[in-house]
GROMACS .gro file of C-alpha atoms in nm:
model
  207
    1UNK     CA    1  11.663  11.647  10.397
    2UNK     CA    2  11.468  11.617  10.717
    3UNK     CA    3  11.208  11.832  10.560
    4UNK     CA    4  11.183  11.630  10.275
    5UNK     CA    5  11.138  11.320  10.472
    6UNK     CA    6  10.897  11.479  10.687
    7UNK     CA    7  10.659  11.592  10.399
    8UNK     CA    8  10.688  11.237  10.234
    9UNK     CA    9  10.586  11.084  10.530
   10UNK     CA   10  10.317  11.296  10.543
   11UNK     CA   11  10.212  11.193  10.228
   12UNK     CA   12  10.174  10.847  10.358
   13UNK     CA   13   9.948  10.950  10.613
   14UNK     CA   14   9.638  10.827  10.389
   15UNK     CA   15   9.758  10.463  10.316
   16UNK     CA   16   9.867  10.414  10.681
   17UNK     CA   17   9.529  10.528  10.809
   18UNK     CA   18   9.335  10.328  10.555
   19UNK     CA   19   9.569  10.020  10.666
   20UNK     CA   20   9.495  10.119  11.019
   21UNK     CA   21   9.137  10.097  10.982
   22UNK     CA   22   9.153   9.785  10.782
   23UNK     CA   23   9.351   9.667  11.061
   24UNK     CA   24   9.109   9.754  11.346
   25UNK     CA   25   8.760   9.689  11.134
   26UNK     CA   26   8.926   9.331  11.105
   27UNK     CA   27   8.972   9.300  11.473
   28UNK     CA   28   8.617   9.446  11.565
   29UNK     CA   29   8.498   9.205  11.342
   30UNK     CA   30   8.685   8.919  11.478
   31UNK     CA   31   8.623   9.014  11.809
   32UNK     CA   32   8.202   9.018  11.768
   33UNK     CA   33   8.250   8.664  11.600
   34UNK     CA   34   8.412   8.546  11.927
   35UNK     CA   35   8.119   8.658  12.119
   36UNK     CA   36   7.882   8.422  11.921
   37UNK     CA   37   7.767   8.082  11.952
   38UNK     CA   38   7.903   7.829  12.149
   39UNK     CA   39   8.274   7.642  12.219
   40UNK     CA   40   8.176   7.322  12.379
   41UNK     CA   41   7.941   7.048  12.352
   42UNK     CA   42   7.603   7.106  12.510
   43UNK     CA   43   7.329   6.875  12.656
   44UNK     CA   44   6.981   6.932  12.664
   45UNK     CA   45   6.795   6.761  12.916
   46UNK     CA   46   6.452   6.727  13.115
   47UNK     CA   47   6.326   6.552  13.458
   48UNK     CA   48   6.108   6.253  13.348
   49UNK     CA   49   5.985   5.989  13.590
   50UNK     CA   50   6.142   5.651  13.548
   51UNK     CA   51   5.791   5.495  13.598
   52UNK     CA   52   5.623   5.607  13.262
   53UNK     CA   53   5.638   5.411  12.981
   54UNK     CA   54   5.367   5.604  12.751
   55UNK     CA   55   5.529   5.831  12.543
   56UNK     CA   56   5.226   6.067  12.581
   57UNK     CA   57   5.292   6.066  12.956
   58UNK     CA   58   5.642   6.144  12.906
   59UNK     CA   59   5.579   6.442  12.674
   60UNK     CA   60   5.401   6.635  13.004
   61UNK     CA   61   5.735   6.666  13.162
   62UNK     CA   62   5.954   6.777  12.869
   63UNK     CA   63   5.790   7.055  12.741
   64UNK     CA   64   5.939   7.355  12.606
   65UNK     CA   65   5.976   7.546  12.928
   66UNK     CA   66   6.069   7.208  13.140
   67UNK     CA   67   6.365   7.184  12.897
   68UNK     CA   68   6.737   7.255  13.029
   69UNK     CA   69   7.066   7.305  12.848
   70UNK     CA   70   7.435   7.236  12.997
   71UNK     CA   71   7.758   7.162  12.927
   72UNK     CA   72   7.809   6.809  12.773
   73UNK     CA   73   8.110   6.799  13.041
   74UNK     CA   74   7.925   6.890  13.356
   75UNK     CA   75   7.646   6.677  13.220
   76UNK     CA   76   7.788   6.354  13.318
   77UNK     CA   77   8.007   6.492  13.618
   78UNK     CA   78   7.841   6.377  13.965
   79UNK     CA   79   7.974   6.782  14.125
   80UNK     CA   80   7.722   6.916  13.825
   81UNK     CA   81   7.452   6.684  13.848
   82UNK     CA   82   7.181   6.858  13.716
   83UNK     CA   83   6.906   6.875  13.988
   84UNK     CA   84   6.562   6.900  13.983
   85UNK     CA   85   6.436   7.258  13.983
   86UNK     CA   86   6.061   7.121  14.076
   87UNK     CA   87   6.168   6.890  14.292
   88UNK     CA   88   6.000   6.876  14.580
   89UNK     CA   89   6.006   6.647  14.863
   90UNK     CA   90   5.723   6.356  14.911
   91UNK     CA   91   5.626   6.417  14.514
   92UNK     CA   92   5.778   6.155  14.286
   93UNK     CA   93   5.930   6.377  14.039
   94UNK     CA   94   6.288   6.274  13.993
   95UNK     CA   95   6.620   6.431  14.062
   96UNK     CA   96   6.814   6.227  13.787
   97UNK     CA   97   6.834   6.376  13.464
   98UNK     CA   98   6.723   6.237  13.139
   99UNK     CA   99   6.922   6.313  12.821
  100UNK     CA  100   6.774   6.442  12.521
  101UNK     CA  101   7.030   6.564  12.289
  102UNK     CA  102   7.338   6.683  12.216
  103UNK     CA  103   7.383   7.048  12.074
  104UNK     CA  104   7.736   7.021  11.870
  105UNK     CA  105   7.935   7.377  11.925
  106UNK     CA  106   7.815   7.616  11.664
  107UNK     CA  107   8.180   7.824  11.702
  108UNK     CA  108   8.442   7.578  11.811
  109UNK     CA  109   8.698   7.855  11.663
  110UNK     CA  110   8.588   8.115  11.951
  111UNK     CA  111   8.935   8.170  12.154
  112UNK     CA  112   9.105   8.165  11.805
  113UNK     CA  113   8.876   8.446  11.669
  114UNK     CA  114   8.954   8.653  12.062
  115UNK     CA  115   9.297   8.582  11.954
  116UNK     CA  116   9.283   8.702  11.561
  117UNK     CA  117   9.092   9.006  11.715
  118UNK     CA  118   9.363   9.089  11.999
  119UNK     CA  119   9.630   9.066  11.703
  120UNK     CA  120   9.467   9.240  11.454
  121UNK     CA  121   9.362   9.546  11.697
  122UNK     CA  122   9.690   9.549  11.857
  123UNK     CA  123   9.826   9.557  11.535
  124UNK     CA  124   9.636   9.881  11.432
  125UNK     CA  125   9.678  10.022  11.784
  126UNK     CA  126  10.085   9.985  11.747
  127UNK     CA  127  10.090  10.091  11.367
  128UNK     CA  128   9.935  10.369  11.449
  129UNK     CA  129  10.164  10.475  11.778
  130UNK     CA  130  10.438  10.395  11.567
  131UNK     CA  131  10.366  10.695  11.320
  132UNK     CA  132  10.297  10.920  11.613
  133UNK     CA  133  10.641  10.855  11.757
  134UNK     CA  134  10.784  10.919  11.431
  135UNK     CA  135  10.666  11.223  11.355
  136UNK     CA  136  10.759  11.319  11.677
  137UNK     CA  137  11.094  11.200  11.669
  138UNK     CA  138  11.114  11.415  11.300
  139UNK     CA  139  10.943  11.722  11.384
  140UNK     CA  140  11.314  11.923  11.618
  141UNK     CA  141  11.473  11.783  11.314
  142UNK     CA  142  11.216  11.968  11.043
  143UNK     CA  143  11.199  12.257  11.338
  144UNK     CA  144  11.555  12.341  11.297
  145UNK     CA  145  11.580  12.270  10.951
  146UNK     CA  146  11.271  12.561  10.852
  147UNK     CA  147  11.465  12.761  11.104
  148UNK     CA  148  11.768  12.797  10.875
  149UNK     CA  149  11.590  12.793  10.549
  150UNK     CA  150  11.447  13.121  10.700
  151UNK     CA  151  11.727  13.211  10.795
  152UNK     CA  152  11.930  13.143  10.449
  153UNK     CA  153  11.653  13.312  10.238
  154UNK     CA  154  11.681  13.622  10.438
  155UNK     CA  155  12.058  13.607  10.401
  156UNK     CA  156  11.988  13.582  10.047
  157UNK     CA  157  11.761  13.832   9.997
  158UNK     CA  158  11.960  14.057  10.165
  159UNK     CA  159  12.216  14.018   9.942
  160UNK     CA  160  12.023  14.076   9.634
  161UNK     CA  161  11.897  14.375   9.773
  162UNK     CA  162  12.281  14.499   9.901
  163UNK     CA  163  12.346  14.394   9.497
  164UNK     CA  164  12.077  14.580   9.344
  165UNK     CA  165  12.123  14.935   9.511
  166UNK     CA  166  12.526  14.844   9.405
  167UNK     CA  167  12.394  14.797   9.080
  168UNK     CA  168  12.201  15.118   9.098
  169UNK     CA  169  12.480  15.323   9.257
  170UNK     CA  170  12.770  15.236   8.958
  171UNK     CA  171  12.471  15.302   8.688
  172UNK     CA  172  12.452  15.609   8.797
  173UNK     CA  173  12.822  15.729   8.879
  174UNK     CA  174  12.899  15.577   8.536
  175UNK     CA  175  12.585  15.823   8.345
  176UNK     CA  176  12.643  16.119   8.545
  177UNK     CA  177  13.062  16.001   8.392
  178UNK     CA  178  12.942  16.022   8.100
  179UNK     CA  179  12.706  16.316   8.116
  180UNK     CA  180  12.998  16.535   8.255
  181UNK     CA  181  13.249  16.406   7.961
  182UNK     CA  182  12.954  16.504   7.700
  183UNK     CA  183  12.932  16.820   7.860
  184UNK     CA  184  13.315  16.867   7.898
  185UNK     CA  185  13.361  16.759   7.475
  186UNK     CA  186  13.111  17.002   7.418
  187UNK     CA  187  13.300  17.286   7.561
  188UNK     CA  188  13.612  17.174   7.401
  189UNK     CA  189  13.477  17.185   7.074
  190UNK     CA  190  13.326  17.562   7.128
  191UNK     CA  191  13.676  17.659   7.221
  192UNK     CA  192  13.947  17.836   7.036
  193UNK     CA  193  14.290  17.665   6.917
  194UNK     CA  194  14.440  17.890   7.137
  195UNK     CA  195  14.221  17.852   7.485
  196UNK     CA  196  14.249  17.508   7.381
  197UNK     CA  197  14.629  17.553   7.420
  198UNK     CA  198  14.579  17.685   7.737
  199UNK     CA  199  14.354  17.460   7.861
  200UNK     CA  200  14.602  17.188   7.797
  201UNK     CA  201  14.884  17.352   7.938
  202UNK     CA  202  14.669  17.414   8.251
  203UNK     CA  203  14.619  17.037   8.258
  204UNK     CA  204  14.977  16.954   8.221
  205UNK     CA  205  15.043  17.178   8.511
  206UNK     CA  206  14.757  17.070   8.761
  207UNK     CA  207  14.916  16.824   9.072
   0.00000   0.00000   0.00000
């Protein structure tokens, strides 16, 4: 019976391991996703005097590599205020920030994606343990089982062996039987009615 359940679980190996890998491509999949864009709110900033008014001026100090990105949060705390990085002293460059946009998250879903991903691998991680410690806690079971199927087929074919040469031994007791009667009839019929008498007699007589 163990056997039996051993070999049909077996047989499930391929549909567990295809649901395990479902399982786990899932997570891997889940996990990359939570390693993309962003969660929060960012600001992008630059350092423009407070003195210029011409938008041409202006542009000077904003361009592409004068351009800064933080959180929206830390943006408008006074322990993050951004500072300068060219700031230097007597110059009037100045250390206040000037807001230019805000970036909206691009994956607000990011710790719920970590989380899907920790599930979902977990989940293929402890399916598959789960088979391992079931075939482990089946194979003693099968072990012993094989051990006395063995053991039961040799009894067996012992005994059809024992029953054969049985067989053979009364086949031939009962022809070489009836070989010696043939052979006995045919001397009876060669004899005389009177050694025939005899014969009989003699019979009669024997213990």
């Amino acid at each position: 019976m163990k056997r039996k359940q051993f070999e049909e679980y077996l047989r499930s190996g391929t549909a567990n391991n295809i649901t395990v890998g479902v399982l786990a491509a899932i997570g891997l999949i889940c996990g990359a996703k939570s390693f993309t864009g962003t969660q929060i709110s960012l600001v992008e900033y630059c350092f423009i005097p407070s003195t210029l008014t011409n938008p041409v001026n202006r542009q000077r100090y904003c361009t592409p590599n004068k351009r800064y990105i933080m959180p929206e949060s830390e943006f408008y705390a006074e322990a993050y205020a951004p500072a300068n990085p060219e700031f230097q002293r007597n110059n009037f460059l100045p250390t206040k920030a000037t807001r230019l946009r805000i970036i909206p998250p691009s994956n607000p879903d990011k710790a719920l994606w970590g989380l899907a991903s920790v599930l979902f691998v977990g989940g293929a991680y402890g399916l598959s343990k789960a088979r391992e410690w079931r075939l482990v806690q089946l194979m003693p079971s099968v072990r012993e089982e094989i051990r006395s199927n063995w053991l039961i087929s040799k009894l067996w074919y012992g005994l059809r062996l024992h029953k054969e040469a049985y067989s053979a031994q009364l086949d031939y007791e009962f022809h070489q039987w009836t070989e010696n009667r043939r052979v006995r009839t045919a001397q009876l019929s060669q004899m005389t009615p009177q050694e025939l008498a005899i014969f009989q007699e003699q019979v009669r007589l024997r213990p």
